Every structure is written in C-alpha cells, then in structure tokens.
PDB file of C-alpha atoms and ligand atoms in Angstrom:
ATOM      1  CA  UNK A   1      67.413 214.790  84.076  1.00 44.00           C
ATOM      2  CA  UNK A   2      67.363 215.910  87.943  1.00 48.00           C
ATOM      3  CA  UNK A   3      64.554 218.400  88.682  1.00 51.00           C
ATOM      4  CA  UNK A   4      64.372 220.602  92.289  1.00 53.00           C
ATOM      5  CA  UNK A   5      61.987 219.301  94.142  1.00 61.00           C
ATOM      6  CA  UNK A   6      61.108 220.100  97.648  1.00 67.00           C
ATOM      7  CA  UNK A   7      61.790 217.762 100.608  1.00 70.00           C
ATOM      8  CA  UNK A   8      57.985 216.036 101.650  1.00 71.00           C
ATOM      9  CA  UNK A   9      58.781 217.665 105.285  1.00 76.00           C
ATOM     10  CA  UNK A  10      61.930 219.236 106.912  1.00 82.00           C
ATOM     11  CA  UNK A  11      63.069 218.183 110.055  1.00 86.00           C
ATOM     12  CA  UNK A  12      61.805 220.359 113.137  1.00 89.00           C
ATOM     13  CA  UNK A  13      63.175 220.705 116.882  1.00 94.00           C
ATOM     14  CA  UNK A  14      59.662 220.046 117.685  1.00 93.00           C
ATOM     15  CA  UNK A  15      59.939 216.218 116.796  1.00 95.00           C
ATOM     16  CA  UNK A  16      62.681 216.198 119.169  1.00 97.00           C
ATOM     17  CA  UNK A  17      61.600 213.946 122.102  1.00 97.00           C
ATOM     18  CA  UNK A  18      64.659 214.169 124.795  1.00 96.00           C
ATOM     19  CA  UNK A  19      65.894 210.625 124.394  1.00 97.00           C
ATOM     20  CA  UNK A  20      68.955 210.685 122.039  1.00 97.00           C
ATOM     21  CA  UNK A  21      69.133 207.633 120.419  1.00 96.00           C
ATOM     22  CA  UNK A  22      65.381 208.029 119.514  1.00 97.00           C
ATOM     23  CA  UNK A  23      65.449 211.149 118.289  1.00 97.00           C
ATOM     24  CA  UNK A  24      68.506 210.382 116.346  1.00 97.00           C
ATOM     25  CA  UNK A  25      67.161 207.735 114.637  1.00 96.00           C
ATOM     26  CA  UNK A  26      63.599 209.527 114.392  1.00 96.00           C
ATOM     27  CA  UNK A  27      65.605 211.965 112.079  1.00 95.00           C
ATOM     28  CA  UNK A  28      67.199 209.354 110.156  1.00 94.00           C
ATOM     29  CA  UNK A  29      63.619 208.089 109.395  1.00 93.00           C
ATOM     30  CA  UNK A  30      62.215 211.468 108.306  1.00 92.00           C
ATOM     31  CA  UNK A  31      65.408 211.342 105.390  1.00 91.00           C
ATOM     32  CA  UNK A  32      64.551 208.321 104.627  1.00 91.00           C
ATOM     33  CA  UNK A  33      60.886 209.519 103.775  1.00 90.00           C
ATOM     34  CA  UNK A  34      62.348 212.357 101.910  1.00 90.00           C
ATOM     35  CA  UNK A  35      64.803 209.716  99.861  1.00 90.00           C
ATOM     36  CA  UNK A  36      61.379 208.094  98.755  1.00 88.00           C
ATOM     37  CA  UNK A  37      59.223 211.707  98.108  1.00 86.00           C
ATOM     38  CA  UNK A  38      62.488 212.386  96.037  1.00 87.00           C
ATOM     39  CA  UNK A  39      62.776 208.756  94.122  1.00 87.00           C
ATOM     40  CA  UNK A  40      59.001 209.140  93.490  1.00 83.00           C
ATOM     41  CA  UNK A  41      58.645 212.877  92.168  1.00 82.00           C
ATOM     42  CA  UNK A  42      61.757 212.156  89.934  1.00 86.00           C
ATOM     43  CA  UNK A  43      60.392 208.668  88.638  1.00 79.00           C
ATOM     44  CA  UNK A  44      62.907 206.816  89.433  1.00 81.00           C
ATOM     45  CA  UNK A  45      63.029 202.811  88.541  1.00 85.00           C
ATOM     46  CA  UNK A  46      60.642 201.068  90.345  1.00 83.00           C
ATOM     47  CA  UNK A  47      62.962 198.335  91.496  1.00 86.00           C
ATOM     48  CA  UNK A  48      65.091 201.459  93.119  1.00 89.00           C
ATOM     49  CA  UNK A  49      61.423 202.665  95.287  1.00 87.00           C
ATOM     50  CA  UNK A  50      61.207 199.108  95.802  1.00 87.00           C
ATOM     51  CA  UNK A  51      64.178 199.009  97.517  1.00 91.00           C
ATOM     52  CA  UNK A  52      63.890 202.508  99.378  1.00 90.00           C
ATOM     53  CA  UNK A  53      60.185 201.132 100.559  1.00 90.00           C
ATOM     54  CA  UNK A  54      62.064 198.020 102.200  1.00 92.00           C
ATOM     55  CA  UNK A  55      64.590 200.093 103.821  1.00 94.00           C
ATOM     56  CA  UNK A  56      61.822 202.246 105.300  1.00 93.00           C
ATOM     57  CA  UNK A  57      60.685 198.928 106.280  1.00 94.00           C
ATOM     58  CA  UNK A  58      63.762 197.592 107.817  1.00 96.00           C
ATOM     59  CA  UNK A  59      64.187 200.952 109.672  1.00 96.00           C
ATOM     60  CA  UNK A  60      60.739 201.149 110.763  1.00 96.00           C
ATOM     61  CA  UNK A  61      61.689 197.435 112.724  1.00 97.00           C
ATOM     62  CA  UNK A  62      65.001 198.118 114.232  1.00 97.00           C
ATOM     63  CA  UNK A  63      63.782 201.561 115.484  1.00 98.00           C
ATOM     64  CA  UNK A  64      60.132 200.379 117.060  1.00 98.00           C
ATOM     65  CA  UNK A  65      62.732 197.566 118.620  1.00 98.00           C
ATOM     66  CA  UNK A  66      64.965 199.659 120.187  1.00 98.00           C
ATOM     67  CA  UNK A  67      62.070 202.361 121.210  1.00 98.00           C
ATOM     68  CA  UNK A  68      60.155 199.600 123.293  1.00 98.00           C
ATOM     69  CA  UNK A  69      63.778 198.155 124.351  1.00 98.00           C
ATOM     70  CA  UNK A  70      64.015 201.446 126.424  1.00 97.00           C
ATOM     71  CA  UNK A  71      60.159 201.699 127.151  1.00 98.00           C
ATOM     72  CA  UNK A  72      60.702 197.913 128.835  1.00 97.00           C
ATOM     73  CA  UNK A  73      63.841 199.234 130.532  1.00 97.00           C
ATOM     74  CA  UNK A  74      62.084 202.908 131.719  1.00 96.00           C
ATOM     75  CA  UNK A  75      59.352 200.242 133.037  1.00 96.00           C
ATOM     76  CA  UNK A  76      56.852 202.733 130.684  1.00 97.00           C
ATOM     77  CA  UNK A  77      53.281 201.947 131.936  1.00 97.00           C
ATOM     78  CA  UNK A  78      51.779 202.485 128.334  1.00 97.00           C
ATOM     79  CA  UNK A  79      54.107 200.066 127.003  1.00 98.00           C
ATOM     80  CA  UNK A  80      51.289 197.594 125.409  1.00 98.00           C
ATOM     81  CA  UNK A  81      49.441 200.109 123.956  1.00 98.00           C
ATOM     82  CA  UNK A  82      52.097 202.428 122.554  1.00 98.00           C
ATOM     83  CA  UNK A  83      53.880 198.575 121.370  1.00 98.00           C
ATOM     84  CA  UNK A  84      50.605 198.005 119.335  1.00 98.00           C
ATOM     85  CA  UNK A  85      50.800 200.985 117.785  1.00 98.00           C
ATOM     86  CA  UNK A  86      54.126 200.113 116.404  1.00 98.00           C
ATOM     87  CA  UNK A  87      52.704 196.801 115.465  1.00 98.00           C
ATOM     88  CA  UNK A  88      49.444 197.831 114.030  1.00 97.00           C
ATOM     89  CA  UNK A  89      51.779 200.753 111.673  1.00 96.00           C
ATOM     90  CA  UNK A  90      53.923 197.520 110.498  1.00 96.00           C
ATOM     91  CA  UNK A  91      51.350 195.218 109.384  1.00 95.00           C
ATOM     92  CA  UNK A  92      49.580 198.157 107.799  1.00 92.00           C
ATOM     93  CA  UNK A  93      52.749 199.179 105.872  1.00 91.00           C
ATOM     94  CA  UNK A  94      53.005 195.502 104.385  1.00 91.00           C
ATOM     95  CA  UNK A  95      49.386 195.604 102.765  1.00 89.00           C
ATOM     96  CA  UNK A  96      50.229 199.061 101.218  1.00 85.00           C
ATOM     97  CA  UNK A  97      53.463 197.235 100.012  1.00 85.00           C
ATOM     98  CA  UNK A  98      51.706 194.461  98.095  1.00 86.00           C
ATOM     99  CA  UNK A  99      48.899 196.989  97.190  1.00 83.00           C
ATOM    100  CA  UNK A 100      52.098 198.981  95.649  1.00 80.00           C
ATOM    101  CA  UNK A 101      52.968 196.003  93.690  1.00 80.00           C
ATOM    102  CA  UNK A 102      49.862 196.007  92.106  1.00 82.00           C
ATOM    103  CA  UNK A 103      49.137 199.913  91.686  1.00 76.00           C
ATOM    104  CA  UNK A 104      52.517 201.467  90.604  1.00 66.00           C
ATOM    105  CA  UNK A 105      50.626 204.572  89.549  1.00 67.00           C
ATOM    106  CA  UNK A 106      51.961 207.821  90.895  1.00 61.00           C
ATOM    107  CA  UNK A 107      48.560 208.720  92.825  1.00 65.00           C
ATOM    108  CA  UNK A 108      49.144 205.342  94.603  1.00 68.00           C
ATOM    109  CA  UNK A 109      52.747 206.309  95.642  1.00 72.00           C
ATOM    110  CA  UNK A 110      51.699 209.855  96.513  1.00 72.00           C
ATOM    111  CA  UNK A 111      49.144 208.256  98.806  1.00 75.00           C
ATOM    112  CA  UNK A 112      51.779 205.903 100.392  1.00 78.00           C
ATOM    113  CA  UNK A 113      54.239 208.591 101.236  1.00 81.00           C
ATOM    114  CA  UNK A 114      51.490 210.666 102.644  1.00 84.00           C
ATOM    115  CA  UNK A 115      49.865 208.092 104.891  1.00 85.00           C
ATOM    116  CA  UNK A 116      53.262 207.257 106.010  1.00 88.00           C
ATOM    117  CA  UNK A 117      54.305 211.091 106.821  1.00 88.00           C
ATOM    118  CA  UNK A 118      51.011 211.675 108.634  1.00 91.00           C
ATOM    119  CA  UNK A 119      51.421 208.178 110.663  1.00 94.00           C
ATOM    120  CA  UNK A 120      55.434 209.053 111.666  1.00 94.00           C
ATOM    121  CA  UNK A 121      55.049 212.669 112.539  1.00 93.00           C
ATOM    122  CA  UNK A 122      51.776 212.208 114.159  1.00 95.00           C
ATOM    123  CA  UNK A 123      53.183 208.841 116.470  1.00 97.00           C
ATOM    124  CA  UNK A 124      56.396 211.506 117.290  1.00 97.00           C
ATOM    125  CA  UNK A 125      54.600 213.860 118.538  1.00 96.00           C
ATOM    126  CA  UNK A 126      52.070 212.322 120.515  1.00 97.00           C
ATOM    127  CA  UNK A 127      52.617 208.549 121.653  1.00 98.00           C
ATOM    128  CA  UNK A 128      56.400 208.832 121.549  1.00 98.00           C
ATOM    129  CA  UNK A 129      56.442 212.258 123.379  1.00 97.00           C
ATOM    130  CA  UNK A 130      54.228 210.781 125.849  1.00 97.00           C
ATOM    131  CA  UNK A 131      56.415 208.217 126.497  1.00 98.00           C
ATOM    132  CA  UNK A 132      59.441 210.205 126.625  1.00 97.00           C
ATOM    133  CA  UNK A 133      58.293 212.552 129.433  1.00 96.00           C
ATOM    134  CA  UNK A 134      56.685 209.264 131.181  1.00 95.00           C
ATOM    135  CA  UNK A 135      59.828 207.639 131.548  1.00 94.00           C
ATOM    136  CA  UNK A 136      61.961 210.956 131.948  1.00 87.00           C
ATOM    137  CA  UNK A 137      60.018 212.350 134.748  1.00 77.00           C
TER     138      UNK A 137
HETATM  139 FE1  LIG B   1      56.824 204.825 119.022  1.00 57.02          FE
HETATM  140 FE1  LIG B   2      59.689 206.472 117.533  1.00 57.02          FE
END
C-alpha cells in the first residue's frame, strides 16, 4: 500500500549558496532526506532505512570533502572552524546510527530525521553561506 505523504521540506532558492557544485549537491542531500522521511512514514523494511541512513552517510562525506576542498582552495579563513562543524555533524550522526540499531521505534526515527533536517538546513544557511560570500567576495 503507498500512502501520500508530504516531502519533510521542499527545496528553496534560499538554500542556494552561489557555488554550483555545492549547491548542487546540497539539493541532492535535501532528496535524500526526503527518500528517508518517505521510507520512514511508509514503514518500509528496516534493512531498506538502513541502507538510505548509510547513503545519507556516504553523501554527508563526499560532500563535506569536496566543500572544504574548495574552502582550502578559496584560502577560506574560517576553514577550521566551519571543518569541525562538518566533523562534529559526522561523529554525531554515527551515535544516532547505533542508537537506531537499538531503538527502531518510529519516535526514534522521527527524531533522527528531524535532528538531521534542523542540522543541514541550519549549516546551509549560516556556516556554508558564510563561507560562500567569504570566498566569493
Ligand atoms: Fe559546510
Ligand atoms: Fe554544505
């Protein structure tokens, strides 16, 4: 059975940051969140979350690698901080993972997907616009 269900967010120009390749993959990221909001609200196997959590995961990595690539490259001065940030986000992400493991309620998931909507949108629009107009300007 498929049911409607609303997307957790919609994309918005206002996430847009100016740098292509970031904002490109900033909006592959966001559907990536929806995939899971969907998989989660329609009860989907577990093993099939699991696997959406570790592509979040796995996109999450390659994307905070190539967004400090071109903060090292656009000599950013915030660079340390911001890079913290994106390794802070990670390590927190794996403890909610193995809490998952062991929680597979749905007001466990609901609180993943939330803490991890807040975290993106809020790191878009303020560390990684920062950065953006730093390095653009
Ligand atoms: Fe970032
Ligand atoms: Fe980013």
């Amino acid at each position: 059975m498929t049911t409607a269900t609303t997307p957790l967010f919609q994309w918005d120009d206002a996430y847009l940051i100016g740098i292509d390749e970031l904002d490109y993959e900033h909006r592959g990221l966001i559907d990536n969140l929806n995939e899971l909001h969907e998989e989660l609200l329609r009860n989907v196997d577990r093993d099939r979350v699991d696997q959406t959590l570790g592509d979040i995961h796995a996109r999450l990595t390659a994307h905070f690698a190539l967004e400090e690539r071109v903060m090292r490259d656009g000599k950013y001065a915030g660079y340390a901080t911001h890079k913290r940030e994106h390794d802070e986000f990670l390590d927190d992400y794996v403890d909610f993972l193995f809490l998952f493991e062991n929680n597979p309620g749905l007001g466990y998931s609901v609180m993943i997907e939330t803490y991890l909507k807040d975290w993106v949108v809020n790191h878009i629009l303020t560390s990684d616009r920062k950065m953006s107009q730093m390095i653009r300007h």
